[in-house]
PDB file of C-alpha atoms and ligand atoms in Angstrom:
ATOM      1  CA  UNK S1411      69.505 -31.454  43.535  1.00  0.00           C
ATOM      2  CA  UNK S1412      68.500 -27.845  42.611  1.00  0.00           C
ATOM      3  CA  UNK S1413      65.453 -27.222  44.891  1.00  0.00           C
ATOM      4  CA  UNK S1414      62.414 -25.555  42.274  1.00  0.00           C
ATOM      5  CA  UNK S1415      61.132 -23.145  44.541  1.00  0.00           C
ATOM      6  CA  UNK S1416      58.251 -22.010  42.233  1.00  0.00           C
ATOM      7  CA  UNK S1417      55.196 -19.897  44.122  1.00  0.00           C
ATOM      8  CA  UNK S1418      51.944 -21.530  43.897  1.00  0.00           C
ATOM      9  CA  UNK S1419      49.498 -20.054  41.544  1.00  0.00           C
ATOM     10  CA  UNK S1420      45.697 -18.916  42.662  1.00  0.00           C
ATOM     11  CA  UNK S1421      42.827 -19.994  42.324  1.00  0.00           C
ATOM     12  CA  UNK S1422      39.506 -18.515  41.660  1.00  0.00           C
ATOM     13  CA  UNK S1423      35.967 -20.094  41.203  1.00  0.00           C
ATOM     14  CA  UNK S1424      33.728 -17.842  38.932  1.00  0.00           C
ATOM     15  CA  UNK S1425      30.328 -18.986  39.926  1.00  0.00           C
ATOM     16  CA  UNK S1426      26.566 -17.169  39.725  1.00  0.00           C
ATOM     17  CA  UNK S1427      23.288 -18.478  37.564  1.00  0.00           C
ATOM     18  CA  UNK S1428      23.173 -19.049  33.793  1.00  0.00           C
ATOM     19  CA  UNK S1429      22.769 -15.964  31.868  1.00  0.00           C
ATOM     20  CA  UNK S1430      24.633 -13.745  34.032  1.00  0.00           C
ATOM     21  CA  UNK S1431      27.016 -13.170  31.989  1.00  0.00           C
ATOM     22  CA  UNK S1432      30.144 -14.823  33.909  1.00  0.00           C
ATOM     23  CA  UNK S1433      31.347 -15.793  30.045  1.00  0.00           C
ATOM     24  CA  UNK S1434      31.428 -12.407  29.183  1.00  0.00           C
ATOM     25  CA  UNK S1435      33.423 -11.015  31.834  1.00  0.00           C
ATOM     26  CA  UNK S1436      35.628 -13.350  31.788  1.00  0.00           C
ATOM     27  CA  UNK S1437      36.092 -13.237  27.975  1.00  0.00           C
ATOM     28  CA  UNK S1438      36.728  -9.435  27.853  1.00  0.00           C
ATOM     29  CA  UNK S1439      38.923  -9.901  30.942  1.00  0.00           C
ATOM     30  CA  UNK S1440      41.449 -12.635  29.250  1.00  0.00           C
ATOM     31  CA  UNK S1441      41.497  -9.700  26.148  1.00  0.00           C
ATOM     32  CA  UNK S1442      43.108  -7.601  28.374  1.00  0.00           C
ATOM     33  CA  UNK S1443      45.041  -9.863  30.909  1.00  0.00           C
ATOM     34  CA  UNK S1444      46.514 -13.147  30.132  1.00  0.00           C
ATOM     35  CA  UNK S1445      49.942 -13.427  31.595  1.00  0.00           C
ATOM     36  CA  UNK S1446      50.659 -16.260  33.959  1.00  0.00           C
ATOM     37  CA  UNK S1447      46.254 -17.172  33.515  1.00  0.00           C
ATOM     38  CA  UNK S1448      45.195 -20.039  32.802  1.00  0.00           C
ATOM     39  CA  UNK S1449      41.202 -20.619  32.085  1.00  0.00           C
ATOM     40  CA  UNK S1450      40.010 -24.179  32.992  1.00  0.00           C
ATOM     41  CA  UNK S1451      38.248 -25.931  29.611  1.00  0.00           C
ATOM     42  CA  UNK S1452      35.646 -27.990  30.905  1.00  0.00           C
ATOM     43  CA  UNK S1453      34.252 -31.497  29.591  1.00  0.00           C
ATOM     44  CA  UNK S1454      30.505 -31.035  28.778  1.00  0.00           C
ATOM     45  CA  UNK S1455      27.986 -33.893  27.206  1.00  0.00           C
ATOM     46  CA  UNK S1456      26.023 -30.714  26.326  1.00  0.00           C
ATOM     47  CA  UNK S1457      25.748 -29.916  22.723  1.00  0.00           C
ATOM     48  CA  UNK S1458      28.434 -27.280  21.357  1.00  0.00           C
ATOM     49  CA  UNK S1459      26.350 -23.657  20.409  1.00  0.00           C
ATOM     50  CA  UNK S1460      27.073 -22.611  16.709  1.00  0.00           C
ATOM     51  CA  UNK S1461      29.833 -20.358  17.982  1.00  0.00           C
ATOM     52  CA  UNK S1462      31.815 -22.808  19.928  1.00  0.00           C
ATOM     53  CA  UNK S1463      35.174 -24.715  19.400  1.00  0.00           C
ATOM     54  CA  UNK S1464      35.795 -28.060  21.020  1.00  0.00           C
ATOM     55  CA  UNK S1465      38.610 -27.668  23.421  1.00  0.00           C
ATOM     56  CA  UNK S1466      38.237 -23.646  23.617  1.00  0.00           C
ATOM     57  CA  UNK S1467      34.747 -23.652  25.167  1.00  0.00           C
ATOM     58  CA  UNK S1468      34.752 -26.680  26.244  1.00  0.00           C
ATOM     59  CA  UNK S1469      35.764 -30.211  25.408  1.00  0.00           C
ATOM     60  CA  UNK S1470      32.583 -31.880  24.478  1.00  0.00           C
ATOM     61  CA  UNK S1471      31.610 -35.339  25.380  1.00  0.00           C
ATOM     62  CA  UNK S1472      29.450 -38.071  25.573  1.00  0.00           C
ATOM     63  CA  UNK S1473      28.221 -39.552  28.368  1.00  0.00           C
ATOM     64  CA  UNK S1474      29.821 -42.637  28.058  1.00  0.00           C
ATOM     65  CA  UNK S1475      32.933 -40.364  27.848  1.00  0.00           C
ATOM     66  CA  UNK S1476      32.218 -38.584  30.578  1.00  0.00           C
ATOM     67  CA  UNK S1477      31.319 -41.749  32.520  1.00  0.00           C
ATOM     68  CA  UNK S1478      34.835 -42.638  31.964  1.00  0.00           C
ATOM     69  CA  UNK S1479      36.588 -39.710  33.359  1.00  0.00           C
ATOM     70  CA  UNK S1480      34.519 -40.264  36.650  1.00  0.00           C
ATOM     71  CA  UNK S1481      35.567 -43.837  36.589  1.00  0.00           C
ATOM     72  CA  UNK S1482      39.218 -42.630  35.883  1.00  0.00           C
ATOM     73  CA  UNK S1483      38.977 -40.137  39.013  1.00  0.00           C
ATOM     74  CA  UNK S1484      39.800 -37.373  36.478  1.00  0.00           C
ATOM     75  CA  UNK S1485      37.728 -34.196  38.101  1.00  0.00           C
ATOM     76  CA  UNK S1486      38.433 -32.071  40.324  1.00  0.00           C
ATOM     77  CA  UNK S1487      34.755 -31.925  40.567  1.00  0.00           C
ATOM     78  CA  UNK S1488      31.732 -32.412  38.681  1.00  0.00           C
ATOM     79  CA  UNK S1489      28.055 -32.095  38.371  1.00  0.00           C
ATOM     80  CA  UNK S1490      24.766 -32.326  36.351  1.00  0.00           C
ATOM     81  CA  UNK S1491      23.233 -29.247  35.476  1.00  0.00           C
ATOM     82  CA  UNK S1492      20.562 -28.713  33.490  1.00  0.00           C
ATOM     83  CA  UNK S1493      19.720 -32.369  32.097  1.00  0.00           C
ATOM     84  CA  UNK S1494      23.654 -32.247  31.192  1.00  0.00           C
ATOM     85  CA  UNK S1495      27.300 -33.359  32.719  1.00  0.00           C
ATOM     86  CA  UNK S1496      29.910 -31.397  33.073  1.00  0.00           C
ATOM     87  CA  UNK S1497      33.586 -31.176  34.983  1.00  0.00           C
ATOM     88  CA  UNK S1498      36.679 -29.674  36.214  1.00  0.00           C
ATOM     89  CA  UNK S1499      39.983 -31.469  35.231  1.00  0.00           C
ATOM     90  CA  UNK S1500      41.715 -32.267  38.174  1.00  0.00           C
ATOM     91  CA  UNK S1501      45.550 -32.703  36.647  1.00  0.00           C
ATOM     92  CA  UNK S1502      45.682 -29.709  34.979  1.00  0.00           C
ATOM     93  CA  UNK S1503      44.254 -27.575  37.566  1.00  0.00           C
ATOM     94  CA  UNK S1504      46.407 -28.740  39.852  1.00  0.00           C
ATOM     95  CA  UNK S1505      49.622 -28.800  37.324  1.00  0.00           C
ATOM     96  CA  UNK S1506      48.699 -25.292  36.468  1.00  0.00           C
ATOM     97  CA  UNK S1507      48.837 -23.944  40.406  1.00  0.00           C
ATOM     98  CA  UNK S1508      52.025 -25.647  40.699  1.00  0.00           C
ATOM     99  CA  UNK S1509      53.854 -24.649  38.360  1.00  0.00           C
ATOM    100  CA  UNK S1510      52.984 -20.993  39.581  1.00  0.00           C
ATOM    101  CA  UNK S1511      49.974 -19.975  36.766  1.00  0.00           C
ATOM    102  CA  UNK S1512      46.918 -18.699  38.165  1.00  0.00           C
ATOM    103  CA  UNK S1513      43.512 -20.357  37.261  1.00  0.00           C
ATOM    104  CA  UNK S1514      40.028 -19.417  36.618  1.00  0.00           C
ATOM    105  CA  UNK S1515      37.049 -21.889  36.956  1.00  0.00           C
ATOM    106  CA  UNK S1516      33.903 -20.421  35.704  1.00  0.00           C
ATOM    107  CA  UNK S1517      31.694 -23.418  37.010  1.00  0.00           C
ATOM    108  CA  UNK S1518      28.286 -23.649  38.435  1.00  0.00           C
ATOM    109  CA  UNK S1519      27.375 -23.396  42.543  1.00  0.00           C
ATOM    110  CA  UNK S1520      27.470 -26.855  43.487  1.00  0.00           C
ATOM    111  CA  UNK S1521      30.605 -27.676  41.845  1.00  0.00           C
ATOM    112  CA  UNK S1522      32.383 -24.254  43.218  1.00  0.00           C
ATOM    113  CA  UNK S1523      31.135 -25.729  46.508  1.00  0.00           C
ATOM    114  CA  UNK S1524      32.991 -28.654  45.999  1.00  0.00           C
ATOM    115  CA  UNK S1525      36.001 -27.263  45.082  1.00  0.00           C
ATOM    116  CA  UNK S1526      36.047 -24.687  47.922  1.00  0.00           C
ATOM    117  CA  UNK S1527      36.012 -27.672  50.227  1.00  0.00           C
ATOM    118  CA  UNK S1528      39.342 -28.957  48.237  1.00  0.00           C
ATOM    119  CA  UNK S1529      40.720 -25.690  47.564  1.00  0.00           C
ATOM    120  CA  UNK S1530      40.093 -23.751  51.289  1.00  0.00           C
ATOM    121  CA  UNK S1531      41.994 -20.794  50.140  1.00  0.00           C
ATOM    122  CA  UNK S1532      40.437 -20.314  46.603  1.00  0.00           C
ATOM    123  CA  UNK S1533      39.321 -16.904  45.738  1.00  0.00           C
ATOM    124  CA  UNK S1534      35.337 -17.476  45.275  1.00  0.00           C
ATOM    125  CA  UNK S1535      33.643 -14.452  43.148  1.00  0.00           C
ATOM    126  CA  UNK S1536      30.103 -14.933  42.527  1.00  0.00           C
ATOM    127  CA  UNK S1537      28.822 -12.930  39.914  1.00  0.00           C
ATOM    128  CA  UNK S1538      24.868 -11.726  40.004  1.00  0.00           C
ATOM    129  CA  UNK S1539      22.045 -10.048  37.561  1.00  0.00           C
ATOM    130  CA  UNK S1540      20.873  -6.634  38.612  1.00  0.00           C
ATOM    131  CA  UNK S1541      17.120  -8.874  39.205  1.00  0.00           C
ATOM    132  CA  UNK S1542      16.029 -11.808  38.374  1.00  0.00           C
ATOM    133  CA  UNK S1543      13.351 -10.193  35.672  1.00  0.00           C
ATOM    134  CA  UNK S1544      16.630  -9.212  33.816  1.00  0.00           C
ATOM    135  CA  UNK S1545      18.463 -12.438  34.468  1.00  0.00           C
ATOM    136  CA  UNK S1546      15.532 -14.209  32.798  1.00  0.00           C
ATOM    137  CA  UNK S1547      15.171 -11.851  29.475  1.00  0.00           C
ATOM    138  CA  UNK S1548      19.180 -12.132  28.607  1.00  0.00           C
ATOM    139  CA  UNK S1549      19.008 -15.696  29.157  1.00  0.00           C
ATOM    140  CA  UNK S1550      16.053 -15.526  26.673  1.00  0.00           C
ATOM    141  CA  UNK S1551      17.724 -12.875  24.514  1.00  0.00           C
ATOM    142  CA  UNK S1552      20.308 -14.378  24.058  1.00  0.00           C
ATOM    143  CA  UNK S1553      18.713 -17.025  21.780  1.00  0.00           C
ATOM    144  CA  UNK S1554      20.970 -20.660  22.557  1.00  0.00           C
ATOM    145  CA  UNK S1555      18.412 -22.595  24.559  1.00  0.00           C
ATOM    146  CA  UNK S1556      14.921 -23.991  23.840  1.00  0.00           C
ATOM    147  CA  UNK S1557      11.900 -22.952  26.224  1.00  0.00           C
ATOM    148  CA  UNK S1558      12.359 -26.166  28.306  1.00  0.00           C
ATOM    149  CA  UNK S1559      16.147 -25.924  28.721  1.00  0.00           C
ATOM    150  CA  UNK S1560      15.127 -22.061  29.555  1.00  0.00           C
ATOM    151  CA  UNK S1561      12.953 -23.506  32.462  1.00  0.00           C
ATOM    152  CA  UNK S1562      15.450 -25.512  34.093  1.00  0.00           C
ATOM    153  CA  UNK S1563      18.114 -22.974  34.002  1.00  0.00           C
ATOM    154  CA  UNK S1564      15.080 -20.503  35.796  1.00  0.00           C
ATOM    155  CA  UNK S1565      14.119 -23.191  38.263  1.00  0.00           C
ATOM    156  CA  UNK S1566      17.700 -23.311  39.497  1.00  0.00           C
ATOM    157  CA  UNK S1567      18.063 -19.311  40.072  1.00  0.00           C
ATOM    158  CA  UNK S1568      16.583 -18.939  43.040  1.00  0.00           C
ATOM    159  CA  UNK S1569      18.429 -21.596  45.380  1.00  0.00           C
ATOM    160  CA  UNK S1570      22.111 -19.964  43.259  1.00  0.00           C
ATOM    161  CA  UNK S1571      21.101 -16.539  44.414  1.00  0.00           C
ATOM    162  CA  UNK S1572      20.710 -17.689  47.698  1.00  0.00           C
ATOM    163  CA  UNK S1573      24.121 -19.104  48.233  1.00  0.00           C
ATOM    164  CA  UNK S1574      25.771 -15.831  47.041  1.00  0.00           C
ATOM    165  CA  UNK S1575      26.791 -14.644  50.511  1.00  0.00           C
ATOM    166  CA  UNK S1576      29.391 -18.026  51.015  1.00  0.00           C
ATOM    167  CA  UNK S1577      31.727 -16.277  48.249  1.00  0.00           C
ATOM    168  CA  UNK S1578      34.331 -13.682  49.506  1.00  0.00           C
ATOM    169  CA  UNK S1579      32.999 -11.117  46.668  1.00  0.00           C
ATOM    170  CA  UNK S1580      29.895 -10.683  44.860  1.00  0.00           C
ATOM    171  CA  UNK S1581      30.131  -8.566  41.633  1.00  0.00           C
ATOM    172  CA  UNK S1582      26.360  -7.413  40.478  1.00  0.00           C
ATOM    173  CA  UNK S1583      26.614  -7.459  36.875  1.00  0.00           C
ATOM    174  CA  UNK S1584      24.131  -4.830  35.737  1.00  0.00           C
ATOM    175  CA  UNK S1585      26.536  -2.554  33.033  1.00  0.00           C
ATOM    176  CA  UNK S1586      29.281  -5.006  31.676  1.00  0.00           C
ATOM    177  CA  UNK S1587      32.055  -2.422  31.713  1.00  0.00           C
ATOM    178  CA  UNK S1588      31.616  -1.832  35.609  1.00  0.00           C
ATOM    179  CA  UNK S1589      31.559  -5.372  36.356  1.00  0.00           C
ATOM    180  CA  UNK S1590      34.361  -5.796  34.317  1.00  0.00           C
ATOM    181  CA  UNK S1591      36.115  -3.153  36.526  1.00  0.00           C
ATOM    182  CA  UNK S1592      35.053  -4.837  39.503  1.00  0.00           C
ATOM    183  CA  UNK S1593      36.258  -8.176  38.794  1.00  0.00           C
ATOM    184  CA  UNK S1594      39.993  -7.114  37.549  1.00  0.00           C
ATOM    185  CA  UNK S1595      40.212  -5.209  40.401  1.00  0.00           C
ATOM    186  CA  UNK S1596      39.284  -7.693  42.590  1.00  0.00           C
ATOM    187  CA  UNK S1597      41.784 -10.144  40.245  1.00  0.00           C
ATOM    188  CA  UNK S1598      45.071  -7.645  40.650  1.00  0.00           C
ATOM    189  CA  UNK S1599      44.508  -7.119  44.414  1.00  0.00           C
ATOM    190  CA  UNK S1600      44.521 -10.851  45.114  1.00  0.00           C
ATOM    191  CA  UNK S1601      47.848 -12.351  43.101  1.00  0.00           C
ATOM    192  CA  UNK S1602      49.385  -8.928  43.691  1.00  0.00           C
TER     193      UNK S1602
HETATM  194  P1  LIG T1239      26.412 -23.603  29.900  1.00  0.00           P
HETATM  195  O1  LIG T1239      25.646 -24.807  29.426  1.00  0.00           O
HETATM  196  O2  LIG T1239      25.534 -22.364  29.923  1.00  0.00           O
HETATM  197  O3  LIG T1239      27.703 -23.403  29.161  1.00  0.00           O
HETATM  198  O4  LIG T1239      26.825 -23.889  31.415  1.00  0.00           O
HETATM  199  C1  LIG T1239      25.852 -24.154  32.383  1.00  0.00           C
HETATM  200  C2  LIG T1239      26.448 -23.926  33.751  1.00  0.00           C
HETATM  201  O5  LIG T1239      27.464 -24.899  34.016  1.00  0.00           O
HETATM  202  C3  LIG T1239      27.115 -22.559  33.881  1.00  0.00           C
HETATM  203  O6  LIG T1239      26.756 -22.009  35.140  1.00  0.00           O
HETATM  204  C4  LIG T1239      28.590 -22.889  33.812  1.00  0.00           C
HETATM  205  O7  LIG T1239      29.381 -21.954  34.510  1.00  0.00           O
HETATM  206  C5  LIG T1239      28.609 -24.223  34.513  1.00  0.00           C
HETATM  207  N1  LIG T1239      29.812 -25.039  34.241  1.00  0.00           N
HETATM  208  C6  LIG T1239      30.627 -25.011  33.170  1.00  0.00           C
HETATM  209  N2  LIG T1239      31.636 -25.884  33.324  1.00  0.00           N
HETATM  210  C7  LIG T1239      31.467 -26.463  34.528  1.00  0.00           C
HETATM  211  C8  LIG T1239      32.218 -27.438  35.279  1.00  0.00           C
HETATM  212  O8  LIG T1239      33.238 -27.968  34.878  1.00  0.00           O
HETATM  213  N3  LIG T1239      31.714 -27.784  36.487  1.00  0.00           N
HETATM  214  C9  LIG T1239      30.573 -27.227  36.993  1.00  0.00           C
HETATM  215  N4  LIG T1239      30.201 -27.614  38.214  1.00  0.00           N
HETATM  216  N5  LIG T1239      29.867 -26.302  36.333  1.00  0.00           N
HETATM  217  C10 LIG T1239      30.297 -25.928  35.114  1.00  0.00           C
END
């Protein structure tokens, strides 16, 4: 039998609080580099934003969908954030890595914690605001969450920030364009 002999791809967890800007980074960096990348679409149960597609941002839920997928052992990992579910696809990460593509998860800390116990040699890049004054007004200015949901993202900041020194980088995102730098640099030194 001819033997595949196919490297494995990488991984890297994407992690830092809500209203960093992790989506944005990694949106302009997929514009410029998509070969052999694969971004992980996760299954939410919260409610799509006016500018989202099911199965591009993520593939949205209920929770007696989600429930399911536990039951079926489908994630990778999972978690509830914010009064809401969401998870990592197990299959297709691991299908992905295998068949040599590299893959980003852009998830939350505890579930990046999670997979970094699974995943020992995944690249971890956690990705955080200038302060948290300015983490709070873009999460504000950027207009997709009520006051309350605003408060529970806040309340969650400060024990995030303090798990930033567990990840192998930390980009500060203060001017998009440098982090942007930062983090495709950091991308093309590790699959090169
Ligand atoms: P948002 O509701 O703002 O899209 O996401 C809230 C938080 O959940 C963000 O920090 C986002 O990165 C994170 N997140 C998105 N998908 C997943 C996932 O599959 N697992 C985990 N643990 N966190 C996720």
């Amino acid at each position: 039998m001819e033997e595949k002999n196919i490297k494995q791809g990488k991984l890297f967890v994407v992690t830092g609080p809500s209203g960093v800007g992790k989506g944005t980074i990694l949106a302009n960096f997929f514009k410029q580099d998509n070969k052999n990348l694969y971004y992980s679409v996760s299954m939410t149960t919260r409610a799509p934003r006016p500018n989202e597609k099911d199965g591009v941002n993520y593939l949205f839920v209920s929770k007696d969908e989600f429930r399911r997928a536990i039951e079926k052992d489908e994630f990778l990992e999972w978690t509830e954030y914010s009064g809401n579910f969401y998870g990592t696809n197990n299959k297709i990460v691991s299908d992905k890595l295998n068949n040599g593509i590299n893959v980003i998860l852009e998830i939350e800390t505890k579930g990046a914690k999670k997979v970094m116990e699974k995943y020992k040699d995944a690249i971890t890049i956690f990705i955080s605001p200038p302060s948290v004054f300015e983490l709070e007004s873009r999460l504000r200015g950027r207009h997709t969450e009520d006051e309350k949901a605003i408060q529970k993202r806040l309340d969650e900041v400060e024990r995030e920030l303090s798990e930033s020194s567990n990840y192998k980088y930390v980009i500060v995102n203060d001017e998009l364009s440098e982090a942007l730098k930062k983090f495709k640099a950091v991308y093309d030194f590790e699959v090169k």
